[in-house]
XYZ file of C-alpha atoms in Angstrom:
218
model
C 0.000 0.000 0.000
C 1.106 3.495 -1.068
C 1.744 6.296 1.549
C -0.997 7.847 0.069
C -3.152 5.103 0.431
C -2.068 5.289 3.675
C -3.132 8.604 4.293
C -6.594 8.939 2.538
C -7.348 5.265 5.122
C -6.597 7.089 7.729
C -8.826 10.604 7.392
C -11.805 7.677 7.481
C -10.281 5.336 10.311
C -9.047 7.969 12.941
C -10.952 7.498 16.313
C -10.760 3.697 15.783
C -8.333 2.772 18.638
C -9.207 -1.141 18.700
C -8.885 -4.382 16.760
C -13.249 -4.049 16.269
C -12.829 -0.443 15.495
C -10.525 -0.550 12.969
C -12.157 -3.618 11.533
C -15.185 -1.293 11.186
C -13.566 1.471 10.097
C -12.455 -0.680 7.254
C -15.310 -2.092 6.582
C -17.326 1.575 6.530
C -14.456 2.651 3.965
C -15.527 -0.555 1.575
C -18.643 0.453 1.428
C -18.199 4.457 0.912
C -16.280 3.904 -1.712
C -18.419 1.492 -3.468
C -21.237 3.947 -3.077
C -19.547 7.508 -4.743
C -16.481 6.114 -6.732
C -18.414 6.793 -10.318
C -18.553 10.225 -8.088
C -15.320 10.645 -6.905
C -13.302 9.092 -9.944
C -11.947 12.000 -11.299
C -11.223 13.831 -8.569
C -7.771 14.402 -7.334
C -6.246 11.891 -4.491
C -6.699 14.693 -2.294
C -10.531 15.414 -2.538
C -11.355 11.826 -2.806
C -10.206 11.747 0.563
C -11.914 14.772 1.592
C -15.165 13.365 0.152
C -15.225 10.627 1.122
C -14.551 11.328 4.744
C -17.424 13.127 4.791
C -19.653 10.894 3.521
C -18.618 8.584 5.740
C -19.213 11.156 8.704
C -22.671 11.718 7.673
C -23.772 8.511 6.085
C -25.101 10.021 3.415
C -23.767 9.469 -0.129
C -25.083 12.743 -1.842
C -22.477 15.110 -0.510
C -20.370 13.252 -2.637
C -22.959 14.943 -5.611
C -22.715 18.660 -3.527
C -19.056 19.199 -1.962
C -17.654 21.282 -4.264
C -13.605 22.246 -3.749
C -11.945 25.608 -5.460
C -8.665 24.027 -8.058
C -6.499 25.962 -5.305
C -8.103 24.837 -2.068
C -6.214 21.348 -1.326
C -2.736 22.988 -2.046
C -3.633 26.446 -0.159
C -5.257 24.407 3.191
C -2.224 21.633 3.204
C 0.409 24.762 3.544
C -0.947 26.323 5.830
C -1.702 23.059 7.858
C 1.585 22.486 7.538
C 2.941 25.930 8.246
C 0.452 25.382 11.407
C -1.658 28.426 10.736
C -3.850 29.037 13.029
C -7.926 28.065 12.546
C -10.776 29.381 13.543
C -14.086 28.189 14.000
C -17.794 29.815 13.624
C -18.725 27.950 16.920
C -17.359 25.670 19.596
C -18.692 22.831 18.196
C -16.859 22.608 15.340
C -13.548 23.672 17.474
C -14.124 20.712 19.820
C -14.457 18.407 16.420
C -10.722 19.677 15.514
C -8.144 16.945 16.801
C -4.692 16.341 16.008
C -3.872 19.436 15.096
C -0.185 21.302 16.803
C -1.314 24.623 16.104
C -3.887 26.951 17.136
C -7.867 26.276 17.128
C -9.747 29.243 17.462
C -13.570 30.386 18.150
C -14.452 34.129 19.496
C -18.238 33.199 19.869
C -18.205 33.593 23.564
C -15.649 35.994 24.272
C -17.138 39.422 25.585
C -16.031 41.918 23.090
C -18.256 39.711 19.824
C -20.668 39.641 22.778
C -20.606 43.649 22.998
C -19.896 44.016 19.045
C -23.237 42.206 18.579
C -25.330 44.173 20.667
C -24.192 47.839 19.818
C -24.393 46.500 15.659
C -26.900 44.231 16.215
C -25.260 41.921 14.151
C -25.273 38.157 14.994
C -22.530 37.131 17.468
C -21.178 34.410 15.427
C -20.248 37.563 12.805
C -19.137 39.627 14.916
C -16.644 36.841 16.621
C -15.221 37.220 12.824
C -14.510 40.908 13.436
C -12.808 40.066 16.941
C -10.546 37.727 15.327
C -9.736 39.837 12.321
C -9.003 42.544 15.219
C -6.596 39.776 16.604
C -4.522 39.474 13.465
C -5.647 36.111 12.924
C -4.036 34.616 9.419
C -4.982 30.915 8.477
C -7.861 28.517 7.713
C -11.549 29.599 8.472
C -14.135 26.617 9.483
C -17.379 27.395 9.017
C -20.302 24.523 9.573
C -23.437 26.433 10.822
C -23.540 30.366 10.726
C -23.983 31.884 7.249
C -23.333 35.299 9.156
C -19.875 34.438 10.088
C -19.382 33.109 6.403
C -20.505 36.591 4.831
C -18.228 38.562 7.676
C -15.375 36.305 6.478
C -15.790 37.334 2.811
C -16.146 41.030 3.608
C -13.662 41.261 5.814
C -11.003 39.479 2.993
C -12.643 41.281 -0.029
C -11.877 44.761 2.640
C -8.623 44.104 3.064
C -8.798 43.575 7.113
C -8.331 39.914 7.069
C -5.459 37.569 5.941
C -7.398 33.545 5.094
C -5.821 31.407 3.796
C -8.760 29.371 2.734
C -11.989 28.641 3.698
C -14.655 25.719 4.371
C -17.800 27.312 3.928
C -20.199 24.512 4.740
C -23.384 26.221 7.299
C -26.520 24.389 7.358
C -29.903 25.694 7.650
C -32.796 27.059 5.195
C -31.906 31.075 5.688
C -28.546 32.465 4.048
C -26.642 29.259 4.009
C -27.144 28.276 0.561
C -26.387 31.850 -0.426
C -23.494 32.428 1.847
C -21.912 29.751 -0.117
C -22.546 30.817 -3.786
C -20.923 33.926 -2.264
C -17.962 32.389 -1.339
C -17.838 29.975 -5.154
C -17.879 33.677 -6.449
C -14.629 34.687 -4.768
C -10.968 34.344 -5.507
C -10.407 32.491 -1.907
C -9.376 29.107 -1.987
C -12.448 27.309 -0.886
C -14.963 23.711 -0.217
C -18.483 24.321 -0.140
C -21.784 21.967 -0.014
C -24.104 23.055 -2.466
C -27.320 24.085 -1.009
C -29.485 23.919 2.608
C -26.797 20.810 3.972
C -24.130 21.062 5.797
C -23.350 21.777 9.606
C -20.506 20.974 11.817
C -19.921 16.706 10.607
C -18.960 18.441 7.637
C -16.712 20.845 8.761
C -15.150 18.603 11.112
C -14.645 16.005 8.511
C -13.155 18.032 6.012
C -11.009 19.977 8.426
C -9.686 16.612 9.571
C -9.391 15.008 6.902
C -6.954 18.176 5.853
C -5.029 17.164 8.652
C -4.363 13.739 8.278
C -3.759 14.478 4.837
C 0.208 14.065 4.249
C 1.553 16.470 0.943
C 3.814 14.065 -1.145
């Protein structure tokens, strides 16, 4: 088996810590690929991977059909991944999903000043724990599963000049904004992954962030 084989296993069987776990892990990564690889075929080792860690994540065999990834995302995430850039995260779920990774994961959503920012804008806080981290210099990989708020902030804030991002998975869920927060991003010149659509939500963003990680660049 190729170290790349290697690799894309392992972005499906990390967690699995036992004989039975791995053995299901395997067994889950059979049967993924069975289900998208007319889907997948012509995608690069690197989103195959990404792909199909998600649809093993969710179970569900259509975001194989909706993920779409930018030609410069893979290359743009893995150096900064490797540079250990910092990330940062719409909400602490998605943070807590993160594993594995040396550097910095971030999420203002609770701290006080997105809680002020939000108020005196009336703004969501989720958007306006974009602004606090733009205020802290952040430069690096932006997660977003659930807020299409924080998505749109991110995209201003890079199209104004007052944030450095490396790229971006733009992947919130929900029937209001999400689907348009992420034909906003497709529009843009930052290296991106998207889900086409309503779906999405932290699985997705944890899947793909992770599977980024476990990723090795040949």
């Amino acid at each position: 088996m190729s170290k790349k084989e290697d690799s894309a296993n392992a972005t499906i069987t990390m967690g699995a810590s036992t004989k039975q776990g791995y053995e299901i892990a395997e067994k889950s990564r059979i049967i993924v690929r069975s289900l998208i690889n007319h889907k997948t075929k012509d995608m690069s080792f690197e989103e195959r991977a990404i792909v199909e860690r998600i649809v093993h994540s969710t179970a569900d065999p259509e975001y194989a059909n909706i993920t779409k990834i930018s030609n410069d995302f893979v290359e743009a995430s893995l150096k900064a991944i490797q540079s250990e850039k910092d990330i940062l995260t719409d909400i602490n779920m998605v943070k807590v999903g993160i594993n594995k990774y040396p550097g910095k994961v971030m999420c203002y959503i609770k701290d006080e000043r997105a809680v002020s920012i939000a108020k005196q804008e009336n703004i969501t806080r989720a958007a306006a724990a974009i602004r606090v981290a733009a205020d802290e210099g952040f430069e690096g990989i932006v997660v977003v599963g659930n807020a299409p708020t924080a998505l749109l902030e991110v995209i201003k804030l890079v199209e104004d000049k007052a944030m450095n991002v490396c790229s971006i998975i733009g992947v919130p869920v929900g029937f209001v904004g999400a689907a348009e927060s992420k034909k906003a991003l497709e529009k843009t010149n930052i290296p991106n992954l998207i889900t086409d659509g309503p779906k999405g939500g932290t699985p997705i963003a944890v899947a793909a962030i992770n599977s980024l990680i476990n990723l090795k660049k040949e």
